[in-house]
PDB file of C-alpha atoms in Angstrom:
ATOM      1  CA  MET A  32       0.000   0.000   0.000  1.00  0.00           C
ATOM      2  CA  ARG A  33       2.827   2.420   0.819  1.00  0.00           C
ATOM      3  CA  ASP A  34       4.028   2.402  -2.790  1.00  0.00           C
ATOM      4  CA  VAL A  35       0.687   3.716  -4.134  1.00  0.00           C
ATOM      5  CA  LEU A  36       0.351   6.624  -1.690  1.00  0.00           C
ATOM      6  CA  PRO A  37       1.282  10.151  -2.848  1.00  0.00           C
ATOM      7  CA  GLU A  38       4.963  10.988  -2.866  1.00  0.00           C
ATOM      8  CA  GLY A  39       5.910  12.958   0.226  1.00  0.00           C
ATOM      9  CA  THR A  40       3.308  11.360   2.510  1.00  0.00           C
ATOM     10  CA  ASP A  41       4.568  11.419   6.096  1.00  0.00           C
ATOM     11  CA  PRO A  42       6.162   7.977   6.675  1.00  0.00           C
ATOM     12  CA  ALA A  43       4.354   7.461   9.992  1.00  0.00           C
ATOM     13  CA  VAL A  44       0.981   8.265   8.432  1.00  0.00           C
ATOM     14  CA  ALA A  45       1.781   6.144   5.365  1.00  0.00           C
ATOM     15  CA  ASP A  46       2.706   3.165   7.541  1.00  0.00           C
ATOM     16  CA  THR A  47      -0.502   3.549   9.564  1.00  0.00           C
ATOM     17  CA  VAL A  48      -2.653   3.655   6.421  1.00  0.00           C
ATOM     18  CA  ALA A  49      -0.813   0.643   5.011  1.00  0.00           C
ATOM     19  CA  ARG A  50      -1.469  -1.346   8.188  1.00  0.00           C
ATOM     20  CA  LEU A  51      -5.146  -0.393   8.075  1.00  0.00           C
ATOM     21  CA  ALA A  52      -5.332  -1.362   4.405  1.00  0.00           C
ATOM     22  CA  GLY A  53      -4.012  -4.820   5.230  1.00  0.00           C
ATOM     23  CA  VAL A  54      -6.892  -5.313   7.635  1.00  0.00           C
ATOM     24  CA  PHE A  55      -9.374  -3.900   5.099  1.00  0.00           C
ATOM     25  CA  ALA A  56      -8.308  -6.638   2.686  1.00  0.00           C
ATOM     26  CA  GLU A  57      -8.653  -9.303   5.393  1.00  0.00           C
ATOM     27  CA  ILE A  58     -12.132  -8.094   6.373  1.00  0.00           C
ATOM     28  CA  ALA A  59     -13.259  -7.944   2.736  1.00  0.00           C
ATOM     29  CA  HIS A  60     -12.156 -11.556   2.273  1.00  0.00           C
ATOM     30  CA  ARG A  61     -13.843 -12.630   5.484  1.00  0.00           C
ATOM     31  CA  ILE A  62     -17.114 -10.923   4.513  1.00  0.00           C
ATOM     32  CA  ALA A  63     -17.000 -12.583   1.091  1.00  0.00           C
ATOM     33  CA  ARG A  64     -16.875 -15.965   2.889  1.00  0.00           C
ATOM     34  CA  GLY A  65     -19.474 -15.033   5.489  1.00  0.00           C
ATOM     35  CA  GLY A  66     -21.802 -17.892   6.306  1.00  0.00           C
ATOM     36  CA  ILE A  67     -19.394 -20.505   4.968  1.00  0.00           C
ATOM     37  CA  ALA A  68     -17.023 -20.751   7.908  1.00  0.00           C
ATOM     38  CA  GLU A  69     -18.608 -18.419  10.493  1.00  0.00           C
ATOM     39  CA  ASN A  70     -21.692 -16.362  11.263  1.00  0.00           C
ATOM     40  CA  LEU A  71     -20.445 -12.782  11.140  1.00  0.00           C
ATOM     41  CA  ALA A  72     -23.891 -11.412  12.029  1.00  0.00           C
ATOM     42  CA  ASP A  73     -24.046 -13.350  15.285  1.00  0.00           C
ATOM     43  CA  ALA A  74     -24.970 -11.086  18.224  1.00  0.00           C
ATOM     44  CA  ARG A  75     -22.166 -10.320  20.699  1.00  0.00           C
ATOM     45  CA  GLY A  76     -23.860  -8.083  23.280  1.00  0.00           C
ATOM     46  CA  THR A  77     -23.519  -4.294  23.259  1.00  0.00           C
ATOM     47  CA  ASN A  78     -20.656  -1.870  22.786  1.00  0.00           C
ATOM     48  CA  SER A  79     -19.539   0.915  25.113  1.00  0.00           C
ATOM     49  CA  ASP A  80     -22.383   3.170  23.989  1.00  0.00           C
ATOM     50  CA  GLY A  81     -25.166   0.636  24.328  1.00  0.00           C
ATOM     51  CA  ASP A  82     -25.513  -0.317  20.656  1.00  0.00           C
ATOM     52  CA  GLY A  83     -25.818  -3.961  19.670  1.00  0.00           C
ATOM     53  CA  GLN A  84     -22.606  -5.652  18.552  1.00  0.00           C
ATOM     54  CA  LYS A  85     -22.206  -8.273  15.871  1.00  0.00           C
ATOM     55  CA  ALA A  86     -19.384 -10.804  15.757  1.00  0.00           C
ATOM     56  CA  LEU A  87     -17.694  -8.856  12.962  1.00  0.00           C
ATOM     57  CA  ASP A  88     -17.693  -5.657  15.062  1.00  0.00           C
ATOM     58  CA  VAL A  89     -15.520  -7.389  17.646  1.00  0.00           C
ATOM     59  CA  ILE A  90     -13.415  -9.242  15.072  1.00  0.00           C
ATOM     60  CA  ALA A  91     -12.645  -6.009  13.209  1.00  0.00           C
ATOM     61  CA  ASP A  92     -11.785  -4.049  16.354  1.00  0.00           C
ATOM     62  CA  ASP A  93      -9.394  -6.758  17.508  1.00  0.00           C
ATOM     63  CA  ALA A  94      -7.794  -6.966  14.066  1.00  0.00           C
ATOM     64  CA  PHE A  95      -7.126  -3.221  13.806  1.00  0.00           C
ATOM     65  CA  ARG A  96      -5.629  -3.015  17.286  1.00  0.00           C
ATOM     66  CA  ALA A  97      -3.367  -5.975  16.553  1.00  0.00           C
ATOM     67  CA  ALA A  98      -2.248  -4.522  13.216  1.00  0.00           C
ATOM     68  CA  LEU A  99      -1.330  -1.197  14.816  1.00  0.00           C
ATOM     69  CA  GLN A 100       0.943  -2.704  17.457  1.00  0.00           C
ATOM     70  CA  GLY A 101       4.461  -1.376  16.846  1.00  0.00           C
ATOM     71  CA  SER A 102       3.220   1.463  14.640  1.00  0.00           C
ATOM     72  CA  ALA A 103       3.350   5.232  15.244  1.00  0.00           C
ATOM     73  CA  VAL A 104      -0.150   5.149  16.744  1.00  0.00           C
ATOM     74  CA  ARG A 105      -0.013   6.219  20.369  1.00  0.00           C
ATOM     75  CA  HIS A 106      -3.729   6.504  21.145  1.00  0.00           C
ATOM     76  CA  TYR A 107      -6.491   4.277  19.730  1.00  0.00           C
ATOM     77  CA  ALA A 108     -10.161   5.296  20.031  1.00  0.00           C
ATOM     78  CA  SER A 109     -12.819   2.893  18.799  1.00  0.00           C
ATOM     79  CA  GLU A 110     -16.594   2.736  18.787  1.00  0.00           C
ATOM     80  CA  GLU A 111     -16.211  -0.668  20.394  1.00  0.00           C
ATOM     81  CA  GLN A 112     -14.107   0.567  23.331  1.00  0.00           C
ATOM     82  CA  GLU A 113     -15.363   2.644  26.241  1.00  0.00           C
ATOM     83  CA  GLU A 114     -12.093   4.533  26.704  1.00  0.00           C
ATOM     84  CA  VAL A 115      -9.052   5.456  24.646  1.00  0.00           C
ATOM     85  CA  ILE A 116      -6.417   2.702  24.537  1.00  0.00           C
ATOM     86  CA  THR A 117      -2.715   3.621  24.580  1.00  0.00           C
ATOM     87  CA  LEU A 118      -0.817   1.393  22.170  1.00  0.00           C
ATOM     88  CA  ASP A 119       2.619   3.027  22.321  1.00  0.00           C
ATOM     89  CA  PRO A 120       3.470   5.871  24.733  1.00  0.00           C
ATOM     90  CA  ALA A 121       6.163   7.048  22.294  1.00  0.00           C
ATOM     91  CA  GLY A 122       3.840   7.166  19.286  1.00  0.00           C
ATOM     92  CA  THR A 123       3.177  10.384  17.369  1.00  0.00           C
ATOM     93  CA  LEU A 124      -0.322   9.684  16.022  1.00  0.00           C
ATOM     94  CA  ALA A 125      -3.823   9.105  17.358  1.00  0.00           C
ATOM     95  CA  LEU A 126      -6.338   6.967  15.469  1.00  0.00           C
ATOM     96  CA  ALA A 127     -10.125   7.151  15.835  1.00  0.00           C
ATOM     97  CA  ILE A 128     -12.038   4.347  14.145  1.00  0.00           C
ATOM     98  CA  ASP A 129     -15.442   2.815  13.621  1.00  0.00           C
ATOM     99  CA  PRO A 130     -14.179  -0.709  12.896  1.00  0.00           C
ATOM    100  CA  LEU A 131     -17.400  -1.902  11.271  1.00  0.00           C
ATOM    101  CA  ASP A 132     -19.963   0.687  10.210  1.00  0.00           C
ATOM    102  CA  GLY A 133     -23.414  -0.582   9.223  1.00  0.00           C
ATOM    103  CA  SER A 134     -23.044  -3.936  10.933  1.00  0.00           C
ATOM    104  CA  SER A 135     -26.827  -4.357  11.168  1.00  0.00           C
ATOM    105  CA  ASN A 136     -26.659  -4.995   7.407  1.00  0.00           C
ATOM    106  CA  ILE A 137     -24.175  -7.873   7.542  1.00  0.00           C
ATOM    107  CA  ASP A 138     -26.762 -10.616   7.124  1.00  0.00           C
ATOM    108  CA  THR A 139     -28.554  -8.770   4.293  1.00  0.00           C
ATOM    109  CA  ASN A 140     -25.422  -8.521   2.099  1.00  0.00           C
ATOM    110  CA  VAL A 141     -25.616  -4.711   1.962  1.00  0.00           C
ATOM    111  CA  SER A 142     -22.394  -2.688   1.713  1.00  0.00           C
ATOM    112  CA  ILE A 143     -20.760  -1.974   5.078  1.00  0.00           C
ATOM    113  CA  GLY A 144     -17.418  -0.430   5.916  1.00  0.00           C
ATOM    114  CA  THR A 145     -14.749   0.982   8.206  1.00  0.00           C
ATOM    115  CA  ILE A 146     -14.315   4.700   8.955  1.00  0.00           C
ATOM    116  CA  PHE A 147     -11.108   6.180  10.394  1.00  0.00           C
ATOM    117  CA  ALA A 148      -9.437   9.470  11.269  1.00  0.00           C
ATOM    118  CA  ILE A 149      -5.781  10.172  12.052  1.00  0.00           C
ATOM    119  CA  HIS A 150      -4.739  13.015  14.376  1.00  0.00           C
ATOM    120  CA  ASP A 151      -1.386  14.089  15.723  1.00  0.00           C
ATOM    121  CA  ALA A 152      -1.121  12.551  19.175  1.00  0.00           C
ATOM    122  CA  ALA A 153      -1.378  14.777  22.222  1.00  0.00           C
ATOM    123  CA  GLU A 154      -0.100  13.915  25.679  1.00  0.00           C
ATOM    124  CA  THR A 155      -3.355  12.227  26.659  1.00  0.00           C
ATOM    125  CA  GLY A 156      -6.015  10.320  24.794  1.00  0.00           C
ATOM    126  CA  ALA A 157      -8.659  12.880  25.691  1.00  0.00           C
ATOM    127  CA  ALA A 158      -6.546  15.759  24.378  1.00  0.00           C
ATOM    128  CA  SER A 159      -5.896  13.808  21.170  1.00  0.00           C
ATOM    129  CA  PHE A 160      -9.551  13.312  20.281  1.00  0.00           C
ATOM    130  CA  LEU A 161     -11.595  15.976  22.062  1.00  0.00           C
ATOM    131  CA  ARG A 162     -10.774  18.674  19.544  1.00  0.00           C
ATOM    132  CA  PRO A 163     -12.154  19.876  16.209  1.00  0.00           C
ATOM    133  CA  GLY A 164     -11.615  17.804  13.086  1.00  0.00           C
ATOM    134  CA  ARG A 165      -9.987  20.688  11.213  1.00  0.00           C
ATOM    135  CA  GLY A 166      -6.603  19.451  12.383  1.00  0.00           C
ATOM    136  CA  LEU A 167      -6.914  15.907  11.021  1.00  0.00           C
ATOM    137  CA  ARG A 168      -3.825  14.539   9.305  1.00  0.00           C
ATOM    138  CA  ALA A 169      -5.794  12.005   7.259  1.00  0.00           C
ATOM    139  CA  ALA A 170      -9.181  10.341   7.112  1.00  0.00           C
ATOM    140  CA  GLY A 171     -11.013   7.816   5.031  1.00  0.00           C
ATOM    141  CA  TYR A 172     -13.186   4.758   4.825  1.00  0.00           C
ATOM    142  CA  ALA A 173     -13.142   1.317   3.322  1.00  0.00           C
ATOM    143  CA  ILE A 174     -16.381   0.090   1.804  1.00  0.00           C
ATOM    144  CA  TYR A 175     -16.966  -3.655   1.548  1.00  0.00           C
ATOM    145  CA  GLY A 176     -19.318  -4.032  -1.396  1.00  0.00           C
ATOM    146  CA  PRO A 177     -19.191  -5.381  -4.954  1.00  0.00           C
ATOM    147  CA  GLN A 178     -15.809  -3.658  -4.924  1.00  0.00           C
ATOM    148  CA  CYS A 179     -13.750  -3.088  -1.821  1.00  0.00           C
ATOM    149  CA  CYS A 180     -12.778   0.575  -2.154  1.00  0.00           C
ATOM    150  CA  LEU A 181     -10.624   2.781   0.034  1.00  0.00           C
ATOM    151  CA  MET A 182     -11.447   6.499  -0.094  1.00  0.00           C
ATOM    152  CA  LEU A 183      -8.673   8.516   1.497  1.00  0.00           C
ATOM    153  CA  THR A 184      -7.698  12.140   2.042  1.00  0.00           C
ATOM    154  CA  PHE A 185      -4.570  13.785   3.397  1.00  0.00           C
ATOM    155  CA  GLY A 186      -6.133  17.225   3.029  1.00  0.00           C
ATOM    156  CA  GLU A 187      -5.434  17.642  -0.689  1.00  0.00           C
ATOM    157  CA  GLY A 188      -8.448  16.113  -2.411  1.00  0.00           C
ATOM    158  CA  VAL A 189      -9.838  12.587  -2.143  1.00  0.00           C
ATOM    159  CA  LEU A 190      -7.983   9.579  -3.491  1.00  0.00           C
ATOM    160  CA  LYS A 191      -9.657   6.341  -4.549  1.00  0.00           C
ATOM    161  CA  PHE A 192      -8.132   2.870  -4.278  1.00  0.00           C
ATOM    162  CA  VAL A 193      -9.712  -0.452  -5.274  1.00  0.00           C
ATOM    163  CA  LEU A 194      -8.775  -3.827  -3.834  1.00  0.00           C
ATOM    164  CA  ASP A 195      -7.641  -6.155  -6.607  1.00  0.00           C
ATOM    165  CA  PRO A 196      -9.020  -9.596  -5.676  1.00  0.00           C
ATOM    166  CA  GLU A 197      -6.366 -11.264  -7.822  1.00  0.00           C
ATOM    167  CA  THR A 198      -3.388  -9.760  -6.008  1.00  0.00           C
ATOM    168  CA  GLY A 199      -4.922  -8.874  -2.642  1.00  0.00           C
ATOM    169  CA  GLY A 200      -3.475  -5.367  -2.907  1.00  0.00           C
ATOM    170  CA  PHE A 201      -5.009  -1.938  -3.389  1.00  0.00           C
ATOM    171  CA  VAL A 202      -4.625  -0.199  -6.741  1.00  0.00           C
ATOM    172  CA  GLY A 203      -4.665   3.603  -6.844  1.00  0.00           C
ATOM    173  CA  LEU A 204      -7.149   5.145  -9.284  1.00  0.00           C
ATOM    174  CA  GLY A 205      -6.176   8.754  -8.614  1.00  0.00           C
ATOM    175  CA  ARG A 206      -8.038  11.741  -7.296  1.00  0.00           C
ATOM    176  CA  ILE A 207     -11.824  11.705  -7.639  1.00  0.00           C
ATOM    177  CA  ALA A 208     -13.817  14.494  -9.251  1.00  0.00           C
ATOM    178  CA  ALA A 209     -15.660  17.064  -7.159  1.00  0.00           C
ATOM    179  CA  ILE A 210     -19.074  16.088  -5.809  1.00  0.00           C
ATOM    180  CA  PRO A 211     -21.694  17.026  -8.437  1.00  0.00           C
ATOM    181  CA  SER A 212     -23.737  20.066  -7.437  1.00  0.00           C
ATOM    182  CA  GLU A 213     -26.921  18.787  -9.060  1.00  0.00           C
ATOM    183  CA  SER A 214     -28.657  15.595  -8.028  1.00  0.00           C
ATOM    184  CA  SER A 215     -32.222  14.412  -7.564  1.00  0.00           C
ATOM    185  CA  GLU A 216     -31.401  12.182  -4.585  1.00  0.00           C
ATOM    186  CA  TYR A 217     -31.637  12.753  -0.860  1.00  0.00           C
ATOM    187  CA  ALA A 218     -31.149  10.277   1.970  1.00  0.00           C
ATOM    188  CA  ILE A 219     -33.015  10.302   5.269  1.00  0.00           C
ATOM    189  CA  ASN A 220     -34.877   7.771   7.421  1.00  0.00           C
ATOM    190  CA  ALA A 221     -38.426   8.970   6.793  1.00  0.00           C
ATOM    191  CA  SER A 222     -39.872   6.696   9.482  1.00  0.00           C
ATOM    192  CA  ASN A 223     -38.660   9.268  12.034  1.00  0.00           C
ATOM    193  CA  TYR A 224     -40.557  12.146  10.404  1.00  0.00           C
ATOM    194  CA  ARG A 225     -42.803  12.803  13.405  1.00  0.00           C
ATOM    195  CA  HIS A 226     -39.757  13.244  15.667  1.00  0.00           C
ATOM    196  CA  TRP A 227     -37.816  15.719  13.505  1.00  0.00           C
ATOM    197  CA  PRO A 228     -37.523  19.442  14.227  1.00  0.00           C
ATOM    198  CA  ALA A 229     -39.761  21.654  12.071  1.00  0.00           C
ATOM    199  CA  PRO A 230     -36.984  22.864   9.700  1.00  0.00           C
ATOM    200  CA  ILE A 231     -36.064  19.302   8.729  1.00  0.00           C
ATOM    201  CA  ARG A 232     -39.718  18.343   8.233  1.00  0.00           C
ATOM    202  CA  ALA A 233     -40.202  21.414   6.043  1.00  0.00           C
ATOM    203  CA  TYR A 234     -37.121  20.592   3.962  1.00  0.00           C
ATOM    204  CA  VAL A 235     -38.283  17.022   3.379  1.00  0.00           C
ATOM    205  CA  ASP A 236     -41.868  18.164   2.732  1.00  0.00           C
ATOM    206  CA  ASP A 237     -40.558  20.284  -0.118  1.00  0.00           C
ATOM    207  CA  LYS A 238     -38.641  17.315  -1.526  1.00  0.00           C
ATOM    208  CA  VAL A 239     -41.721  15.088  -1.300  1.00  0.00           C
ATOM    209  CA  ALA A 240     -43.790  17.792  -3.037  1.00  0.00           C
ATOM    210  CA  GLY A 241     -41.446  17.409  -5.995  1.00  0.00           C
ATOM    211  CA  ALA A 242     -42.488  19.244  -9.132  1.00  0.00           C
ATOM    212  CA  ASP A 243     -45.414  20.797  -7.234  1.00  0.00           C
ATOM    213  CA  GLY A 244     -43.127  22.226  -4.539  1.00  0.00           C
ATOM    214  CA  PRO A 245     -40.701  25.167  -4.467  1.00  0.00           C
ATOM    215  CA  ALA A 246     -37.936  23.255  -6.253  1.00  0.00           C
ATOM    216  CA  GLY A 247     -40.179  22.540  -9.233  1.00  0.00           C
ATOM    217  CA  ARG A 248     -38.661  19.093  -9.799  1.00  0.00           C
ATOM    218  CA  ASN A 249     -39.066  15.535  -8.557  1.00  0.00           C
ATOM    219  CA  PHE A 250     -36.647  13.782  -6.206  1.00  0.00           C
ATOM    220  CA  ASN A 251     -35.766  10.225  -5.200  1.00  0.00           C
ATOM    221  CA  MET A 252     -35.289   9.267  -1.560  1.00  0.00           C
ATOM    222  CA  ARG A 253     -32.545   6.817  -0.589  1.00  0.00           C
ATOM    223  CA  TRP A 254     -31.844   5.158   2.761  1.00  0.00           C
ATOM    224  CA  ILE A 255     -29.310   2.345   3.081  1.00  0.00           C
ATOM    225  CA  ALA A 256     -28.665   2.569   6.854  1.00  0.00           C
ATOM    226  CA  SER A 257     -24.928   2.294   6.168  1.00  0.00           C
ATOM    227  CA  LEU A 258     -23.001   5.556   6.493  1.00  0.00           C
ATOM    228  CA  VAL A 259     -20.152   4.464   4.245  1.00  0.00           C
ATOM    229  CA  ALA A 260     -22.580   3.357   1.531  1.00  0.00           C
ATOM    230  CA  GLU A 261     -24.466   6.666   1.701  1.00  0.00           C
ATOM    231  CA  THR A 262     -21.167   8.574   1.573  1.00  0.00           C
ATOM    232  CA  HIS A 263     -19.878   6.558  -1.357  1.00  0.00           C
ATOM    233  CA  ARG A 264     -22.999   7.277  -3.375  1.00  0.00           C
ATOM    234  CA  ILE A 265     -22.806  11.007  -2.651  1.00  0.00           C
ATOM    235  CA  LEU A 266     -19.102  11.198  -3.523  1.00  0.00           C
ATOM    236  CA  THR A 267     -19.945   9.478  -6.798  1.00  0.00           C
ATOM    237  CA  ARG A 268     -23.106  11.258  -7.916  1.00  0.00           C
ATOM    238  CA  GLY A 269     -23.976  14.023  -5.449  1.00  0.00           C
ATOM    239  CA  GLY A 270     -27.064  14.566  -3.351  1.00  0.00           C
ATOM    240  CA  ILE A 271     -27.526  15.015   0.361  1.00  0.00           C
ATOM    241  CA  PHE A 272     -27.645  12.879   3.520  1.00  0.00           C
ATOM    242  CA  LEU A 273     -29.495  13.933   6.662  1.00  0.00           C
ATOM    243  CA  TYR A 274     -29.439  12.375  10.121  1.00  0.00           C
ATOM    244  CA  PRO A 275     -30.854  15.189  12.267  1.00  0.00           C
ATOM    245  CA  ALA A 276     -31.394  15.434  15.974  1.00  0.00           C
ATOM    246  CA  ASP A 277     -34.937  14.482  16.914  1.00  0.00           C
ATOM    247  CA  GLY A 278     -37.349  14.268  19.804  1.00  0.00           C
ATOM    248  CA  ARG A 279     -36.676  10.672  20.857  1.00  0.00           C
ATOM    249  CA  LYS A 280     -34.750   9.909  24.015  1.00  0.00           C
ATOM    250  CA  GLY A 281     -31.095   9.433  23.118  1.00  0.00           C
ATOM    251  CA  TYR A 282     -31.431  11.264  19.804  1.00  0.00           C
ATOM    252  CA  GLU A 283     -31.529  14.827  21.122  1.00  0.00           C
ATOM    253  CA  ALA A 284     -28.016  15.457  19.758  1.00  0.00           C
ATOM    254  CA  GLY A 285     -28.319  13.199  16.749  1.00  0.00           C
ATOM    255  CA  ARG A 286     -27.212   9.581  16.631  1.00  0.00           C
ATOM    256  CA  LEU A 287     -23.929   9.471  14.717  1.00  0.00           C
ATOM    257  CA  ARG A 288     -20.648   9.890  16.592  1.00  0.00           C
ATOM    258  CA  LEU A 289     -18.552  12.965  15.975  1.00  0.00           C
ATOM    259  CA  VAL A 290     -15.047  11.653  16.651  1.00  0.00           C
ATOM    260  CA  TYR A 291     -14.907   8.503  14.529  1.00  0.00           C
ATOM    261  CA  GLU A 292     -17.866   8.817  12.125  1.00  0.00           C
ATOM    262  CA  CYS A 293     -18.879  12.391  11.364  1.00  0.00           C
ATOM    263  CA  ALA A 294     -15.511  14.167  11.534  1.00  0.00           C
ATOM    264  CA  PRO A 295     -13.691  11.821   9.109  1.00  0.00           C
ATOM    265  CA  ILE A 296     -16.642  11.760   6.704  1.00  0.00           C
ATOM    266  CA  ALA A 297     -16.899  15.564   6.895  1.00  0.00           C
ATOM    267  CA  PHE A 298     -13.181  15.859   6.089  1.00  0.00           C
ATOM    268  CA  LEU A 299     -13.615  13.651   3.012  1.00  0.00           C
ATOM    269  CA  ILE A 300     -16.726  15.493   1.867  1.00  0.00           C
ATOM    270  CA  GLU A 301     -15.146  18.948   2.185  1.00  0.00           C
ATOM    271  CA  GLN A 302     -12.047  17.733   0.343  1.00  0.00           C
ATOM    272  CA  ALA A 303     -14.337  16.629  -2.486  1.00  0.00           C
ATOM    273  CA  GLY A 304     -15.911  20.084  -2.724  1.00  0.00           C
ATOM    274  CA  GLY A 305     -18.982  19.324  -0.627  1.00  0.00           C
ATOM    275  CA  ALA A 306     -20.144  20.516   2.774  1.00  0.00           C
ATOM    276  CA  ALA A 307     -20.893  18.818   6.090  1.00  0.00           C
ATOM    277  CA  THR A 308     -22.776  20.469   8.950  1.00  0.00           C
ATOM    278  CA  ASP A 309     -24.917  19.762  11.982  1.00  0.00           C
ATOM    279  CA  GLY A 310     -27.717  21.363   9.990  1.00  0.00           C
ATOM    280  CA  ILE A 311     -26.284  24.849  10.508  1.00  0.00           C
ATOM    281  CA  ASP A 312     -22.587  24.877  11.471  1.00  0.00           C
ATOM    282  CA  PRO A 313     -19.647  22.944   9.943  1.00  0.00           C
ATOM    283  CA  VAL A 314     -19.020  19.624  11.662  1.00  0.00           C
ATOM    284  CA  LEU A 315     -15.251  20.033  11.386  1.00  0.00           C
ATOM    285  CA  ASP A 316     -15.487  23.068  13.694  1.00  0.00           C
ATOM    286  CA  ALA A 317     -17.310  21.145  16.429  1.00  0.00           C
ATOM    287  CA  THR A 318     -15.431  20.171  19.587  1.00  0.00           C
ATOM    288  CA  PRO A 319     -16.620  16.889  21.170  1.00  0.00           C
ATOM    289  CA  ASP A 320     -17.109  16.934  24.944  1.00  0.00           C
ATOM    290  CA  ARG A 321     -16.587  13.183  25.276  1.00  0.00           C
ATOM    291  CA  LEU A 322     -15.202  10.343  23.191  1.00  0.00           C
ATOM    292  CA  HIS A 323     -18.562   8.990  22.053  1.00  0.00           C
ATOM    293  CA  ALA A 324     -20.264  12.379  21.598  1.00  0.00           C
ATOM    294  CA  ARG A 325     -23.046  12.453  19.019  1.00  0.00           C
ATOM    295  CA  VAL A 326     -23.933  15.207  16.572  1.00  0.00           C
ATOM    296  CA  PRO A 327     -26.672  15.882  13.982  1.00  0.00           C
ATOM    297  CA  PHE A 328     -25.197  15.275  10.546  1.00  0.00           C
ATOM    298  CA  VAL A 329     -26.058  16.777   7.155  1.00  0.00           C
ATOM    299  CA  PHE A 330     -23.618  16.400   4.261  1.00  0.00           C
ATOM    300  CA  GLY A 331     -23.370  16.277   0.497  1.00  0.00           C
ATOM    301  CA  SER A 332     -23.390  18.746  -2.377  1.00  0.00           C
ATOM    302  CA  ALA A 333     -22.438  22.117  -0.895  1.00  0.00           C
ATOM    303  CA  ASN A 334     -25.399  24.019  -2.350  1.00  0.00           C
ATOM    304  CA  LYS A 335     -27.885  21.479  -0.957  1.00  0.00           C
ATOM    305  CA  VAL A 336     -26.342  21.498   2.519  1.00  0.00           C
ATOM    306  CA  ALA A 337     -26.455  25.312   2.528  1.00  0.00           C
ATOM    307  CA  ARG A 338     -30.139  25.130   1.587  1.00  0.00           C
ATOM    308  CA  VAL A 339     -30.898  23.063   4.696  1.00  0.00           C
ATOM    309  CA  ALA A 340     -29.377  25.757   6.922  1.00  0.00           C
ATOM    310  CA  THR A 341     -31.726  28.363   5.479  1.00  0.00           C
ATOM    311  CA  TYR A 342     -34.735  26.378   6.702  1.00  0.00           C
ATOM    312  CA  PHE A 343     -33.543  26.895  10.273  1.00  0.00           C
ATOM    313  CA  ASP A 344     -33.786  30.669   9.659  1.00  0.00           C
ATOM    314  CA  LEU A 345     -37.406  30.553   8.525  1.00  0.00           C
ATOM    315  CA  PRO A 346     -40.181  31.762  10.845  1.00  0.00           C
ATOM    316  CA  GLU A 347     -42.215  29.076  12.606  1.00  0.00           C
ATOM    317  CA  GLN A 348     -45.259  29.491  10.362  1.00  0.00           C
ATOM    318  CA  GLU A 349     -43.095  28.759   7.317  1.00  0.00           C
ATOM    319  CA  THR A 350     -41.375  25.634   8.616  1.00  0.00           C
ATOM    320  CA  SER A 351     -44.622  24.231   9.955  1.00  0.00           C
ATOM    321  CA  ALA A 352     -46.623  24.585   6.727  1.00  0.00           C
ATOM    322  CA  LEU A 353     -46.885  21.203   5.037  1.00  0.00           C
ATOM    323  CA  PHE A 354     -45.997  21.416   1.330  1.00  0.00           C
ATOM    324  CA  SER A 355     -46.117  25.234   1.443  1.00  0.00           C
ATOM    325  CA  LYS A 356     -44.749  26.899  -1.673  1.00  0.00           C
ATOM    326  CA  ARG A 357     -41.921  28.854  -0.089  1.00  0.00           C
ATOM    327  CA  GLY A 358     -41.143  31.362  -2.785  1.00  0.00           C
ATOM    328  CA  LEU A 359     -37.861  32.242  -1.054  1.00  0.00           C
ATOM    329  CA  PHE A 360     -36.482  28.871  -2.167  1.00  0.00           C
ATOM    330  CA  ARG A 361     -38.121  28.589  -5.555  1.00  0.00           C
ATOM    331  CA  VAL A 362     -35.568  27.640  -8.209  1.00  0.00           C
TER     332      VAL A 362
END
């Protein structure tokens, strides 16, 4: 993997990415054989934040920690661990990771993945991760689907790599194009409509209204329930993803985690010319108050994300009017 990274990549960061990539290839192979030798969707209790774990969640977390032994990674923060783990007190980097995103989809053969973010290490684990994502050294995700792809940024655009099943190595395909500004797709879990704040309901109402609404065009709704799959689609063909805060207990600050899900995805999206916010403010400017802090998450084509923010500025009578023709947003 090191030989396909950009020339001049910091050796410590390059080695860390290469070690991660080795595990990505192992997980992709294991998923491809799922059900033959083991049940990867078998329940394994709950993680540190109370979410259900699958066997592959635990397998992946163990594999990444093992692969990073002896690397430059000093602090390791995982969705599957309650606290930060110190791997090497002399290390210079800190890695935040969601070892297996979308694990509820394992038994349905839907694309799942791994999300990661690399910081410079601070003296403590808390200081390494409880800071804004603007300072990230690198971030990316691996998606385990029809292709196993690695999408990676060092802060100078987004690079795409594809796992070659014949060689077991990743092949670099270069820098991807900017996220398209025009798309007829949006992604949100509509079953939570009644719990959303009024601005989000109003935004989705206008999408549902289609050609009869203020946009004057029809839209398609997507919902895969796999963050990496949603991100991969948006990087490829544009659109917008919304996981807002809502009125349910435990969802008041959104559901996705800032440190190892939203911040790395936001870094990728911004590097591809898109935008990522909590509905109003950039996610990369947010400072988490704890390792597993959650945040509302809206990302995609920059013009569409900016449009969502304007709904939060509308008066109550506007955001509450079902299918109202808001001339302010007519295009």
